[in-house]
Amino acid sequence: MPGSIFGEAFRVTTFGESHGKAVGAVVEGVTSGLPLCEADIQKDLDRRRPGQSDVTSPRKESDTVQILSGVFEGKATGTPVALLIWNSDQQPSAYDPIRDVFRPGHADYTYQKKYGIRDHRGSGRASGRETAARVAAGAIARKMLAQKGIEIRAYTLQVGDIRAARLDYAAIDENPARCPDPEAAARMVELIRQAAAEHDSVGGIVECRASGVPAGLGEPVFDKLDADLAKAMLSLGAVKGIEFGAGFAAATMRGSRHNDPITPTGFASNHAGGILGGISSGADIVFRIVVKPTSSIAKEQRTIDTSGRETTVRAEGRHDPCICPRIVPVVEAMAALVLADHLKRQAATEV
Amino acid sequence: MPGSIFGEAFRVTTFGESHGKAVGAVVEGVTSGLPLCEADIQKDLDRRRPGQSDVTSPRKESDTVQILSGVFEGKATGTPVALLIWNSDQQPSAYDPIRDVFRPGHADYTYQKKYGIRDHRGSGRASGRETAARVAAGAIARKMLAQKGIEIRAYTLQVGDIRAARLDYAAIDENPARCPDPEAAARMVELIRQAAAEHDSVGGIVECRASGVPAGLGEPVFDKLDADLAKAMLSLGAVKGIEFGAGFAAATMRGSRHNDPITPTGFASNHAGGILGGISSGADIVFRIVVKPTSSIAKEQRTIDTSGRETTVRAEGRHDPCICPRIVPVVEAMAALVLADHLKRQAATEV
Amino acid sequence: MPGSIFGEAFRVTTFGESHGKAVGAVVEGVTSGLPLCEADIQKDLDRRRPGQSDVTSPRKESDTVQILSGVFEGKATGTPVALLIWNSDQQPSAYDPIRDVFRPGHADYTYQKKYGIRDHRGSGRASGRETAARVAAGAIARKMLAQKGIEIRAYTLQVGDIRAARLDYAAIDENPARCPDPEAAARMVELIRQAAAEHDSVGGIVECRASGVPAGLGEPVFDKLDADLAKAMLSLGAVKGIEFGAGFAAATMRGSRHNDPITPTGFASNHAGGILGGISSGADIVFRIVVKPTSSIAKEQRTIDTSGRETTVRAEGRHDPCICPRIVPVVEAMAALVLADHLKRQAATEV
Amino acid sequence: MPGSIFGEAFRVTTFGESHGKAVGAVVEGVTSGLPLCEADIQKDLDRRRPGQSDVTSPRKESDTVQILSGVFEGKATGTPVALLIWNSDQQPSAYDPIRDVFRPGHADYTYQKKYGIRDHRGSGRASGRETAARVAAGAIARKMLAQKGIEIRAYTLQVGDIRAARLDYAAIDENPARCPDPEAAARMVELIRQAAAEHDSVGGIVECRASGVPAGLGEPVFDKLDADLAKAMLSLGAVKGIEFGAGFAAATMRGSRHNDPITPTGFASNHAGGILGGISSGADIVFRIVVKPTSSIAKEQRTIDTSGRETTVRAEGRHDPCICPRIVPVVEAMAALVLADHLKRQAATEV
């Protein structure tokens, strides 16, 4: 009932606040015998880590992960794998000015209403830092999926009104925007720098593709594969929407166009985004999420304090002026958690 | 693990196929003492029922609901409320031609891959008819919510490229498109008729607004209110995307614009769609879903049969040329299920 | 969170009150392709049905089950199987005298405290009648398990102080006590008749054995196989205790005696009851439950009414003077639900 | 689906192996505002810790708990509370002799069958050490319950054939047996020493009483309060049975005796153990569990190795010759987790 557990057969519990002692995850359902070590996980964490370029937060976190359990002599034993990442570069005093003020676009106000209390330091549990635990857990899922031939790639498709025009996987990690179109990437980085210079932030769109997913994953009727992917993505604080395949463009399409013809060698198009009736079809799974512009900006904004009085606030902490580049590995992680879960669920279905 | 249960504290189990004996739901968590009778539920079912106009399926279903349990002397007792709707106008033989053929855009192919067997009659469990059970369950949730001052309204915002320009709640049920803008509604109906005449179908966008939702609903971090609403909506077969508040438009917005200023009397705008950090803020919850054009069309389409051979197919059954009008009450029902669930979860959080 | 769902991968939702319209179950996780018809289920229901002998309740219920969904052309499709049993021999007016009185040993008082309202007719949801739905669902589980070579048998081991001295499976259904020792059975029946004649009831012990269970079922650490079996059994209103293998006798045993030696051909004894560390060992699973004497007795008893005033009450309805014979098929059903669930869960573990 | 999560509204995830780096728990549902610090938890851990007397394992573990999250300025924030206990006195090499041998009465064999791999060091996840995490989590639940006036006490009722004759709460923590009867306690300690001297172990019975539990907790029909308590207790590796109130003695009782008369001032007896129809009645909740004699004994025993060949084994590690004294705080912790969970679930029921 509380909300820090995700998945059923492959299941993750996370904990931790931005400026508490640590963030971490307990991962259940890791297949026994899977070779697993900290380096497998660190690799993905390093892609999410702050301070990778001048368009991300300068917070210095090594984000070093420790495996506390569930691995013996280099292999998963089938018992829970606990992952721990200590917070090292906390600067809680940087948040003193917002102790009694609600920042617009943030969870400050809603946490206070929900719990009657909040850890105001760097958004506490609502911080993007919480996603480090997801990336760590997702790295294990990705390793399991890779052994089944399933690969997941996410990338920045759009920043502001600049949209990638081509898809070159090799280019993604070669530019700070994590955009698969190097030319668009350069313009995106420029736009992000400009927003930052104006003490502002900018939104964008991230696309994700999973290939090698066998047909048959997803549970009718509520736990459809797209329903669970949608939940996974909307559980990320900055994500305000998701669309599969043709997505919102389907509103203006005819059925004769949207329906993907089936041929002996597969689907002739992929407007469905690889999911029909909530079950994977074997075609690539394709979805896009919209990432809102970072709420924390250094510009002055109208708000109220905890007593309800009018005031203004400007964010003083260290923030990403565009969330897209750093959310890319998080999106991959969450997609991996969903697919690993449904892969295991399907095994239960079949027996 | 199988997928026919939705919710945690307010929880619904559904069953039934399009051309089986019945569809139904078991609803748990109905607050004891709630006045409840079949008319409360029938009202919502009647809005979903086929055959209400010339732009919906001509299937004749009275969709009469029976309460089998959980109500005693006109009041809910707190035990499960079982709801049963017999299927009366089955025409399974109409589906004989697709017994061995996969219809494009349908779940035929994926169910076969998942289960190795399928009930081909009218899409079986994947049929839109399954949503009658959701509407019945949702009617109970809506009644509970109404007692707390929470109201939910959905409506057709767009069909093809025709978009409503104004929001008049009173107009919604006065036109077959269920559009809050009577003028746009007339053009929508015309467009739907035209698509049908061409043996084709058309997509659209449905918007939903919930008012009176108290601040504090939603469970960080995975069971965010928007995450659960997204899952609820994407669990509807025809829905291919969802966006909250400003939605995909946030991609091109700056943070200084997207952030909703907080004032002593509430939020000065609602780009967040009433949810911050996954928790309701007290502002109206606003989201939009994209509804794909109906997959079942009378136009001939390329496909394969169950042996993998090329063939063509045209849908012979009775179908809606646009799903928007009839999905409106389903969207309201699913939103009600989510809100009733989180209302109860919040009570557990507070104790 | 409400409590009418059992299991995870093989999952059952039940509904219905003793004197409402019907009782029933929705069964998820039925393996697609399983041959299934109403006769498969009716067989088990007939063993639970009242009126089978002079030592059971004379209520006349045909307990005819209808399958409403999830089966197509004689085979399970993988979608939820809804099972419906109409209540036919309701005599609600027989319960008018207890409308405002709490019967000792019953759930009358606690339902009133929990819900502030109750369906007093025949104990409503707390009635043993509710178990008809469990038996129906369990029959499907048993059929699935039988295909894997797993058999479950329960029987009356003890009534009052009369204990079976031998275990002859063939004898169980040949006597009204459902005791595997015909000689003890005769004395048990005599004791039950005597208790009934004295307007009283008598308790007993039921033993259950499952053979053919593969090693490896059960999930450490909380969802141990014995933990889930214990929950299943204690979820039966009349059951007040459970013990596995040597059970309570282990209190006076030494470790050197209780430990079952392992040999190349299996365990040399079975004090563990077939479960080690919460996981099945491949040996027979053996447990015993204690069944309290029926609470409903015709003898006058001290109690209070709903206003808190002292009064007396005697049960007027139709009741079993000993619950053991009729609980036997219910115990088998619940054990089957647990084993089917864990069989599927283990498949998910392995993938 | 994997089994390391317990509870729904108050929910605990545990991790860790006996000779891995650490054991720990993530606790969700802690009421925001609850004053909480490490000392609150340490107190209970110290009661479970090994090495407290000559009748417990001499393993030296400080069992110092760290709170990693969910607490801010001395109060719970409502977000997950992560608890970490480092393993300090590991002696994994002590287990080398059993690397390829299955110890009778242990989970060695079943883990190997389930996972195809096992961490043989001190039973890995199946070790009693895992319960440190439960005690830590339970301490938080107990603090929450204490604020509602609910107190839980467990104690050793019986060791071998020595049974406590009186119940003096003050005596419990004054003797190494944790027995509420000082005279019986002395004989119990003597019996345990004698078993240890003979390289053997001895079983017993622990009783638990919860007072101050309001009427109304427990969810019909599967999540009955006694069903969930039974699951909680049987999830402890050494527990082989449970009984509520009169328990197994009910087999030989008449209904007229077992039924507890209800009076204006409460129940006149407590054969039901405080639970009727699965719902708390307001009377004390009383149950007993049987604790098997410790499986690890220094006596030679017959077994097989991982290749299936006959061999013998004797336990070389550090073990408790009787588990009762140390399981007492674990029983209290598990009971607290169940009650805290149902207290929160009832709040959701009522809203």
PDB file of N, CA and C in Angstrom, chain D residues 184-225:
ATOM      1  N   ALA D 184      10.093 -22.697  37.247  1.00  0.00           N
ATOM      2  CA  ALA D 184      10.174 -23.523  36.034  1.00  0.00           C
ATOM      3  C   ALA D 184      11.393 -23.106  35.209  1.00  0.00           C
ATOM      4  N   ALA D 185      11.660 -21.805  35.190  1.00  0.00           N
ATOM      5  CA  ALA D 185      12.787 -21.290  34.409  1.00  0.00           C
ATOM      6  C   ALA D 185      14.088 -21.971  34.811  1.00  0.00           C
ATOM      7  N   ALA D 186      14.305 -22.124  36.090  1.00  0.00           N
ATOM      8  CA  ALA D 186      15.538 -22.736  36.571  1.00  0.00           C
ATOM      9  C   ALA D 186      15.663 -24.162  36.040  1.00  0.00           C
ATOM     10  N   ARG D 187      14.567 -24.899  36.065  1.00  0.00           N
ATOM     11  CA  ARG D 187      14.606 -26.277  35.555  1.00  0.00           C
ATOM     12  C   ARG D 187      14.784 -26.300  34.038  1.00  0.00           C
ATOM     13  N   MET D 188      14.189 -25.331  33.356  1.00  0.00           N
ATOM     14  CA  MET D 188      14.366 -25.246  31.895  1.00  0.00           C
ATOM     15  C   MET D 188      15.838 -25.034  31.541  1.00  0.00           C
ATOM     16  N   VAL D 189      16.471 -24.106  32.254  1.00  0.00           N
ATOM     17  CA  VAL D 189      17.877 -23.802  31.976  1.00  0.00           C
ATOM     18  C   VAL D 189      18.720 -25.053  32.207  1.00  0.00           C
ATOM     19  N   GLU D 190      18.390 -25.767  33.249  1.00  0.00           N
ATOM     20  CA  GLU D 190      19.116 -26.998  33.546  1.00  0.00           C
ATOM     21  C   GLU D 190      18.944 -28.001  32.400  1.00  0.00           C
ATOM     22  N   LEU D 191      17.732 -28.115  31.924  1.00  0.00           N
ATOM     23  CA  LEU D 191      17.454 -29.056  30.827  1.00  0.00           C
ATOM     24  C   LEU D 191      18.196 -28.662  29.551  1.00  0.00           C
ATOM     25  N   ILE D 192      18.243 -27.377  29.279  1.00  0.00           N
ATOM     26  CA  ILE D 192      18.940 -26.911  28.083  1.00  0.00           C
ATOM     27  C   ILE D 192      20.436 -27.204  28.202  1.00  0.00           C
ATOM     28  N   ARG D 193      21.003 -26.931  29.371  1.00  0.00           N
ATOM     29  CA  ARG D 193      22.435 -27.214  29.575  1.00  0.00           C
ATOM     30  C   ARG D 193      22.727 -28.692  29.375  1.00  0.00           C
ATOM     31  N   GLN D 194      21.836 -29.496  29.889  1.00  0.00           N
ATOM     32  CA  GLN D 194      22.017 -30.950  29.784  1.00  0.00           C
ATOM     33  C   GLN D 194      21.985 -31.392  28.316  1.00  0.00           C
ATOM     34  N   ALA D 195      21.025 -30.851  27.548  1.00  0.00           N
ATOM     35  CA  ALA D 195      20.946 -31.192  26.125  1.00  0.00           C
ATOM     36  C   ALA D 195      22.231 -30.766  25.413  1.00  0.00           C
ATOM     37  N   ALA D 196      22.707 -29.578  25.736  1.00  0.00           N
ATOM     38  CA  ALA D 196      23.928 -29.068  25.102  1.00  0.00           C
ATOM     39  C   ALA D 196      25.115 -29.966  25.455  1.00  0.00           C
ATOM     40  N   ALA D 197      25.161 -30.383  26.691  1.00  0.00           N
ATOM     41  CA  ALA D 197      26.263 -31.236  27.130  1.00  0.00           C
ATOM     42  C   ALA D 197      26.252 -32.558  26.370  1.00  0.00           C
ATOM     43  N   GLU D 198      25.072 -32.985  25.984  1.00  0.00           N
ATOM     44  CA  GLU D 198      24.937 -34.238  25.226  1.00  0.00           C
ATOM     45  C   GLU D 198      25.056 -33.995  23.712  1.00  0.00           C
ATOM     46  N   HIS D 199      25.525 -32.806  23.327  1.00  0.00           N
ATOM     47  CA  HIS D 199      25.639 -32.444  21.909  1.00  0.00           C
ATOM     48  C   HIS D 199      24.301 -32.527  21.211  1.00  0.00           C
ATOM     49  N   ASP D 200      23.273 -32.148  21.940  1.00  0.00           N
ATOM     50  CA  ASP D 200      21.928 -32.252  21.389  1.00  0.00           C
ATOM     51  C   ASP D 200      21.188 -30.928  21.641  1.00  0.00           C
ATOM     52  N   SER D 201      19.936 -30.878  21.309  1.00  0.00           N
ATOM     53  CA  SER D 201      19.146 -29.659  21.490  1.00  0.00           C
ATOM     54  C   SER D 201      17.753 -30.059  21.954  1.00  0.00           C
ATOM     55  N   VAL D 202      16.963 -29.058  22.321  1.00  0.00           N
ATOM     56  CA  VAL D 202      15.647 -29.371  22.861  1.00  0.00           C
ATOM     57  C   VAL D 202      14.620 -28.343  22.372  1.00  0.00           C
ATOM     58  N   GLY D 203      13.376 -28.783  22.202  1.00  0.00           N
ATOM     59  CA  GLY D 203      12.309 -27.916  21.704  1.00  0.00           C
ATOM     60  C   GLY D 203      11.521 -27.266  22.814  1.00  0.00           C
ATOM     61  N   GLY D 204      10.437 -26.589  22.434  1.00  0.00           N
ATOM     62  CA  GLY D 204       9.623 -25.950  23.452  1.00  0.00           C
ATOM     63  C   GLY D 204       8.415 -25.242  22.865  1.00  0.00           C
ATOM     64  N   ILE D 205       7.746 -24.512  23.724  1.00  0.00           N
ATOM     65  CA  ILE D 205       6.551 -23.775  23.313  1.00  0.00           C
ATOM     66  C   ILE D 205       6.666 -22.343  23.811  1.00  0.00           C
ATOM     67  N   VAL D 206       6.370 -21.401  22.930  1.00  0.00           N
ATOM     68  CA  VAL D 206       6.360 -19.986  23.300  1.00  0.00           C
ATOM     69  C   VAL D 206       4.925 -19.482  23.207  1.00  0.00           C
ATOM     70  N   GLU D 207       4.527 -18.728  24.201  1.00  0.00           N
ATOM     71  CA  GLU D 207       3.176 -18.152  24.189  1.00  0.00           C
ATOM     72  C   GLU D 207       3.292 -16.643  23.987  1.00  0.00           C
ATOM     73  N   CYS D 208       2.279 -16.076  23.354  1.00  0.00           N
ATOM     74  CA  CYS D 208       2.291 -14.634  23.104  1.00  0.00           C
ATOM     75  C   CYS D 208       0.916 -14.055  23.424  1.00  0.00           C
ATOM     76  N   ARG D 209       0.908 -12.913  24.081  1.00  0.00           N
ATOM     77  CA  ARG D 209      -0.334 -12.229  24.436  1.00  0.00           C
ATOM     78  C   ARG D 209      -0.265 -10.778  23.994  1.00  0.00           C
ATOM     79  N   ALA D 210      -1.312 -10.330  23.344  1.00  0.00           N
ATOM     80  CA  ALA D 210      -1.406  -8.918  22.962  1.00  0.00           C
ATOM     81  C   ALA D 210      -2.618  -8.326  23.657  1.00  0.00           C
ATOM     82  N   SER D 211      -2.387  -7.257  24.401  1.00  0.00           N
ATOM     83  CA  SER D 211      -3.500  -6.616  25.110  1.00  0.00           C
ATOM     84  C   SER D 211      -3.731  -5.216  24.553  1.00  0.00           C
ATOM     85  N   GLY D 212      -4.943  -4.756  24.713  1.00  0.00           N
ATOM     86  CA  GLY D 212      -5.269  -3.418  24.241  1.00  0.00           C
ATOM     87  C   GLY D 212      -5.622  -3.353  22.766  1.00  0.00           C
ATOM     88  N   VAL D 213      -5.737  -4.512  22.131  1.00  0.00           N
ATOM     89  CA  VAL D 213      -6.089  -4.528  20.702  1.00  0.00           C
ATOM     90  C   VAL D 213      -7.569  -4.192  20.555  1.00  0.00           C
ATOM     91  N   PRO D 214      -7.898  -3.164  19.807  1.00  0.00           N
ATOM     92  CA  PRO D 214      -9.317  -2.817  19.669  1.00  0.00           C
ATOM     93  C   PRO D 214     -10.071  -3.879  18.882  1.00  0.00           C
ATOM     94  N   ALA D 215     -11.344  -4.008  19.144  1.00  0.00           N
ATOM     95  CA  ALA D 215     -12.178  -4.910  18.343  1.00  0.00           C
ATOM     96  C   ALA D 215     -12.241  -4.384  16.917  1.00  0.00           C
ATOM     97  N   GLY D 216     -12.268  -5.296  15.950  1.00  0.00           N
ATOM     98  CA  GLY D 216     -12.459  -4.883  14.559  1.00  0.00           C
ATOM     99  C   GLY D 216     -11.276  -5.095  13.637  1.00  0.00           C
ATOM    100  N   LEU D 217     -10.144  -5.569  14.141  1.00  0.00           N
ATOM    101  CA  LEU D 217      -8.985  -5.765  13.254  1.00  0.00           C
ATOM    102  C   LEU D 217      -9.019  -7.153  12.612  1.00  0.00           C
ATOM    103  N   GLY D 218      -8.661  -7.220  11.348  1.00  0.00           N
ATOM    104  CA  GLY D 218      -8.704  -8.482  10.606  1.00  0.00           C
ATOM    105  C   GLY D 218      -9.652  -8.329   9.436  1.00  0.00           C
ATOM    106  N   GLU D 219      -9.271  -8.915   8.299  1.00  0.00           N
ATOM    107  CA  GLU D 219     -10.071  -8.711   7.082  1.00  0.00           C
ATOM    108  C   GLU D 219     -10.652 -10.042   6.606  1.00  0.00           C
ATOM    109  N   PRO D 220     -11.952 -10.174   6.678  1.00  0.00           N
ATOM    110  CA  PRO D 220     -12.563 -11.379   6.106  1.00  0.00           C
ATOM    111  C   PRO D 220     -12.348 -11.404   4.591  1.00  0.00           C
ATOM    112  N   VAL D 221     -12.235 -12.597   4.006  1.00  0.00           N
ATOM    113  CA  VAL D 221     -12.273 -13.878   4.642  1.00  0.00           C
ATOM    114  C   VAL D 221     -10.890 -14.531   4.688  1.00  0.00           C
ATOM    115  N   PHE D 222      -9.993 -14.125   3.769  1.00  0.00           N
ATOM    116  CA  PHE D 222      -8.697 -14.805   3.752  1.00  0.00           C
ATOM    117  C   PHE D 222      -7.687 -14.146   4.688  1.00  0.00           C
ATOM    118  N   ASP D 223      -7.786 -12.841   4.846  1.00  0.00           N
ATOM    119  CA  ASP D 223      -6.799 -12.121   5.654  1.00  0.00           C
ATOM    120  C   ASP D 223      -7.287 -11.946   7.079  1.00  0.00           C
ATOM    121  N   LYS D 224      -7.836 -13.015   7.600  1.00  0.00           N
ATOM    122  CA  LYS D 224      -8.258 -13.003   9.002  1.00  0.00           C
ATOM    123  C   LYS D 224      -7.049 -12.673   9.864  1.00  0.00           C
ATOM    124  N   LEU D 225      -7.306 -12.079  11.006  1.00  0.00           N
ATOM    125  CA  LEU D 225      -6.203 -11.696  11.880  1.00  0.00           C
ATOM    126  C   LEU D 225      -5.424 -12.930  12.325  1.00  0.00           C
TER     127      LEU D 225
END
